[in-house]
C-alpha positions as protocol buffer text, in pm:
chain_id: "A"
residue {
  index: 1
  type: UNK
  ca { x: 0 y: 0 z: 0 }
}
residue {
  index: 2
  type: UNK
  ca { x: 122 y: 350 z: -86 }
}
residue {
  index: 3
  type: UNK
  ca { x: 190 y: 606 z: 184 }
}
residue {
  index: 4
  type: UNK
  ca { x: 14 y: 942 z: 144 }
}
residue {
  index: 5
  type: UNK
  ca { x: 317 y: 1124 z: 3 }
}
residue {
  index: 6
  type: UNK
  ca { x: 373 y: 858 z: -262 }
}
residue {
  index: 7
  type: UNK
  ca { x: 2 y: 861 z: -344 }
}
residue {
  index: 8
  type: UNK
  ca { x: 22 y: 1238 z: -405 }
}
residue {
  index: 9
  type: UNK
  ca { x: 321 y: 1186 z: -635 }
}
residue {
  index: 10
  type: UNK
  ca { x: 145 y: 903 z: -822 }
}
residue {
  index: 11
  type: UNK
  ca { x: -164 y: 1115 z: -879 }
}
residue {
  index: 12
  type: UNK
  ca { x: 38 y: 1411 z: -1005 }
}
residue {
  index: 13
  type: UNK
  ca { x: 255 y: 1188 z: -1224 }
}
residue {
  index: 14
  type: UNK
  ca { x: -65 y: 1062 z: -1387 }
}
residue {
  index: 15
  type: UNK
  ca { x: -221 y: 1398 z: -1476 }
}
residue {
  index: 16
  type: UNK
  ca { x: -248 y: 1397 z: -1856 }
}
residue {
  index: 17
  type: UNK
  ca { x: -71 y: 1665 z: -2057 }
}
residue {
  index: 18
  type: UNK
  ca { x: -307 y: 1951 z: -2120 }
}
residue {
  index: 19
  type: UNK
  ca { x: -495 y: 1898 z: -1791 }
}
residue {
  index: 20
  type: UNK
  ca { x: -458 y: 2033 z: -1437 }
}
residue {
  index: 21
  type: UNK
  ca { x: -580 y: 1940 z: -1090 }
}
residue {
  index: 22
  type: UNK
  ca { x: -616 y: 2158 z: -783 }
}
residue {
  index: 23
  type: UNK
  ca { x: -435 y: 2119 z: -452 }
}
residue {
  index: 24
  type: UNK
  ca { x: -777 y: 2073 z: -291 }
}
residue {
  index: 25
  type: UNK
  ca { x: -874 y: 1803 z: -537 }
}
residue {
  index: 26
  type: UNK
  ca { x: -562 y: 1605 z: -445 }
}
residue {
  index: 27
  type: UNK
  ca { x: -625 y: 1676 z: -76 }
}
residue {
  index: 28
  type: UNK
  ca { x: -978 y: 1533 z: -95 }
}
residue {
  index: 29
  type: UNK
  ca { x: -855 y: 1225 z: -281 }
}
residue {
  index: 30
  type: UNK
  ca { x: -579 y: 1154 z: -30 }
}
residue {
  index: 31
  type: UNK
  ca { x: -732 y: 1273 z: 297 }
}
residue {
  index: 32
  type: UNK
  ca { x: -464 y: 1538 z: 338 }
}
residue {
  index: 33
  type: UNK
  ca { x: -477 y: 1915 z: 383 }
}
residue {
  index: 34
  type: UNK
  ca { x: -419 y: 2116 z: 63 }
}
residue {
  index: 35
  type: UNK
  ca { x: -119 y: 2289 z: 222 }
}
residue {
  index: 36
  type: UNK
  ca { x: 39 y: 1951 z: 296 }
}
residue {
  index: 37
  type: UNK
  ca { x: -12 y: 1855 z: -69 }
}
residue {
  index: 38
  type: UNK
  ca { x: 158 y: 2180 z: -170 }
}
residue {
  index: 39
  type: UNK
  ca { x: 447 y: 2111 z: 65 }
}
residue {
  index: 40
  type: UNK
  ca { x: 496 y: 1762 z: -79 }
}
residue {
  index: 41
  type: UNK
  ca { x: 499 y: 1902 z: -432 }
}
residue {
  index: 42
  type: UNK
  ca { x: 733 y: 2186 z: -334 }
}
residue {
  index: 43
  type: UNK
  ca { x: 977 y: 1917 z: -218 }
}
residue {
  index: 44
  type: UNK
  ca { x: 922 y: 1682 z: -510 }
}
residue {
  index: 45
  type: UNK
  ca { x: 1213 y: 1439 z: -550 }
}
residue {
  index: 46
  type: UNK
  ca { x: 1185 y: 1431 z: -930 }
}
residue {
  index: 47
  type: UNK
  ca { x: 1007 y: 1723 z: -1101 }
}
residue {
  index: 48
  type: UNK
  ca { x: 1073 y: 1571 z: -1443 }
}
residue {
  index: 49
  type: UNK
  ca { x: 864 y: 1263 z: -1356 }
}
residue {
  index: 50
  type: UNK
  ca { x: 623 y: 1441 z: -1123 }
}
residue {
  index: 51
  type: UNK
  ca { x: 476 y: 1732 z: -1326 }
}
residue {
  index: 52
  type: UNK
  ca { x: 397 y: 1968 z: -1038 }
}
residue {
  index: 53
  type: UNK
  ca { x: 329 y: 2245 z: -1290 }
}
residue {
  index: 54
  type: UNK
  ca { x: -7 y: 2076 z: -1358 }
}
residue {
  index: 55
  type: UNK
  ca { x: -133 y: 2159 z: -1007 }
}
residue {
  index: 56
  type: UNK
  ca { x: -310 y: 2492 z: -949 }
}
residue {
  index: 57
  type: UNK
  ca { x: -515 y: 2648 z: -672 }
}
residue {
  index: 58
  type: UNK
  ca { x: -892 y: 2618 z: -635 }
}
residue {
  index: 59
  type: UNK
  ca { x: -946 y: 2922 z: -858 }
}
residue {
  index: 60
  type: UNK
  ca { x: -720 y: 2790 z: -1132 }
}
residue {
  index: 61
  type: UNK
  ca { x: -442 y: 3033 z: -1039 }
}
residue {
  index: 62
  type: UNK
  ca { x: -82 y: 2937 z: -1096 }
}
residue {
  index: 63
  type: UNK
  ca { x: 144 y: 2895 z: -794 }
}
residue {
  index: 64
  type: UNK
  ca { x: 309 y: 3227 z: -708 }
}
residue {
  index: 65
  type: UNK
  ca { x: 593 y: 3035 z: -542 }
}
residue {
  index: 66
  type: UNK
  ca { x: 623 y: 2748 z: -790 }
}
residue {
  index: 67
  type: UNK
  ca { x: 935 y: 2572 z: -662 }
}
residue {
  index: 68
  type: UNK
  ca { x: 1083 y: 2488 z: -1000 }
}
residue {
  index: 69
  type: UNK
  ca { x: 1136 y: 2828 z: -1158 }
}
residue {
  index: 70
  type: UNK
  ca { x: 851 y: 3046 z: -1032 }
}
residue {
  index: 71
  type: UNK
  ca { x: 508 y: 3121 z: -1177 }
}
residue {
  index: 72
  type: UNK
  ca { x: 658 y: 3221 z: -1513 }
}
residue {
  index: 73
  type: UNK
  ca { x: 813 y: 2876 z: -1550 }
}
residue {
  index: 74
  type: UNK
  ca { x: 485 y: 2708 z: -1456 }
}
residue {
  index: 75
  type: UNK
  ca { x: 301 y: 2924 z: -1708 }
}
residue {
  index: 76
  type: UNK
  ca { x: 546 y: 2840 z: -1988 }
}
residue {
  index: 77
  type: UNK
  ca { x: 523 y: 2466 z: -1917 }
}
residue {
  index: 78
  type: UNK
  ca { x: 144 y: 2473 z: -1923 }
}
residue {
  index: 79
  type: UNK
  ca { x: 138 y: 2681 z: -2242 }
}
residue {
  index: 80
  type: UNK
  ca { x: 377 y: 2432 z: -2405 }
}
residue {
  index: 81
  type: UNK
  ca { x: 115 y: 2165 z: -2330 }
}
residue {
  index: 82
  type: UNK
  ca { x: -154 y: 2371 z: -2505 }
}
residue {
  index: 83
  type: UNK
  ca { x: -326 y: 2535 z: -2209 }
}
residue {
  index: 84
  type: UNK
  ca { x: -445 y: 2890 z: -2254 }
}
residue {
  index: 85
  type: UNK
  ca { x: -355 y: 3100 z: -1951 }
}
residue {
  index: 86
  type: UNK
  ca { x: -617 y: 3369 z: -1900 }
}
residue {
  index: 87
  type: UNK
  ca { x: -597 y: 3697 z: -1715 }
}
residue {
  index: 88
  type: UNK
  ca { x: -436 y: 3706 z: -1373 }
}
residue {
  index: 89
  type: UNK
  ca { x: -236 y: 3390 z: -1438 }
}
residue {
  index: 90
  type: UNK
  ca { x: -530 y: 3149 z: -1430 }
}
residue {
  index: 91
  type: UNK
  ca { x: -635 y: 2845 z: -1626 }
}
residue {
  index: 92
  type: UNK
  ca { x: -1000 y: 2784 z: -1709 }
}
residue {
  index: 93
  type: UNK
  ca { x: -1092 y: 2494 z: -1482 }
}
residue {
  index: 94
  type: UNK
  ca { x: -1408 y: 2427 z: -1682 }
}
residue {
  index: 95
  type: UNK
  ca { x: -1189 y: 2347 z: -1980 }
}
residue {
  index: 96
  type: UNK
  ca { x: -870 y: 2203 z: -1834 }
}
residue {
  index: 97
  type: UNK
  ca { x: -955 y: 2032 z: -1501 }
}
residue {
  index: 98
  type: UNK
  ca { x: -878 y: 1658 z: -1501 }
}
residue {
  index: 99
  type: UNK
  ca { x: -1213 y: 1522 z: -1394 }
}
residue {
  index: 100
  type: UNK
  ca { x: -1110 y: 1154 z: -1384 }
}
residue {
  index: 101
  type: UNK
  ca { x: -857 y: 1195 z: -1104 }
}
residue {
  index: 102
  type: UNK
  ca { x: -1096 y: 1036 z: -852 }
}
residue {
  index: 103
  type: UNK
  ca { x: -1148 y: 720 z: -1057 }
}
residue {
  index: 104
  type: UNK
  ca { x: -774 y: 692 z: -1113 }
}
residue {
  index: 105
  type: UNK
  ca { x: -703 y: 730 z: -740 }
}
residue {
  index: 106
  type: UNK
  ca { x: -959 y: 462 z: -649 }
}
residue {
  index: 107
  type: UNK
  ca { x: -771 y: 218 z: -873 }
}
residue {
  index: 108
  type: UNK
  ca { x: -439 y: 314 z: -710 }
}
residue {
  index: 109
  type: UNK
  ca { x: -569 y: 263 z: -358 }
}
residue {
  index: 110
  type: UNK
  ca { x: -709 y: -82 z: -443 }
}
residue {
  index: 111
  type: UNK
  ca { x: -374 y: -208 z: -576 }
}
């Protein structure tokens, strides 16, 4: 069975290109606080395999303190994946939110 930190990393590693999840979404799926999720991602052991840039806040805003190059770096990575960043450094959650994260997590927890 995965510990909570590894479960967070597995979920984030599985977010499809062109989609995002929120810290709160991951928190609900794992039973953690959203700030704890953010802390885990800030200290990610492998940002190339764990695409932390695909995690945004509940409003779709990019992380002001994105640990791997700041908000500009997060924005560029998301734009490279085809996401349109709207005013105030936000993504449109209606369009880009990964809605199947819950089903994916249920499969992870069962294995």
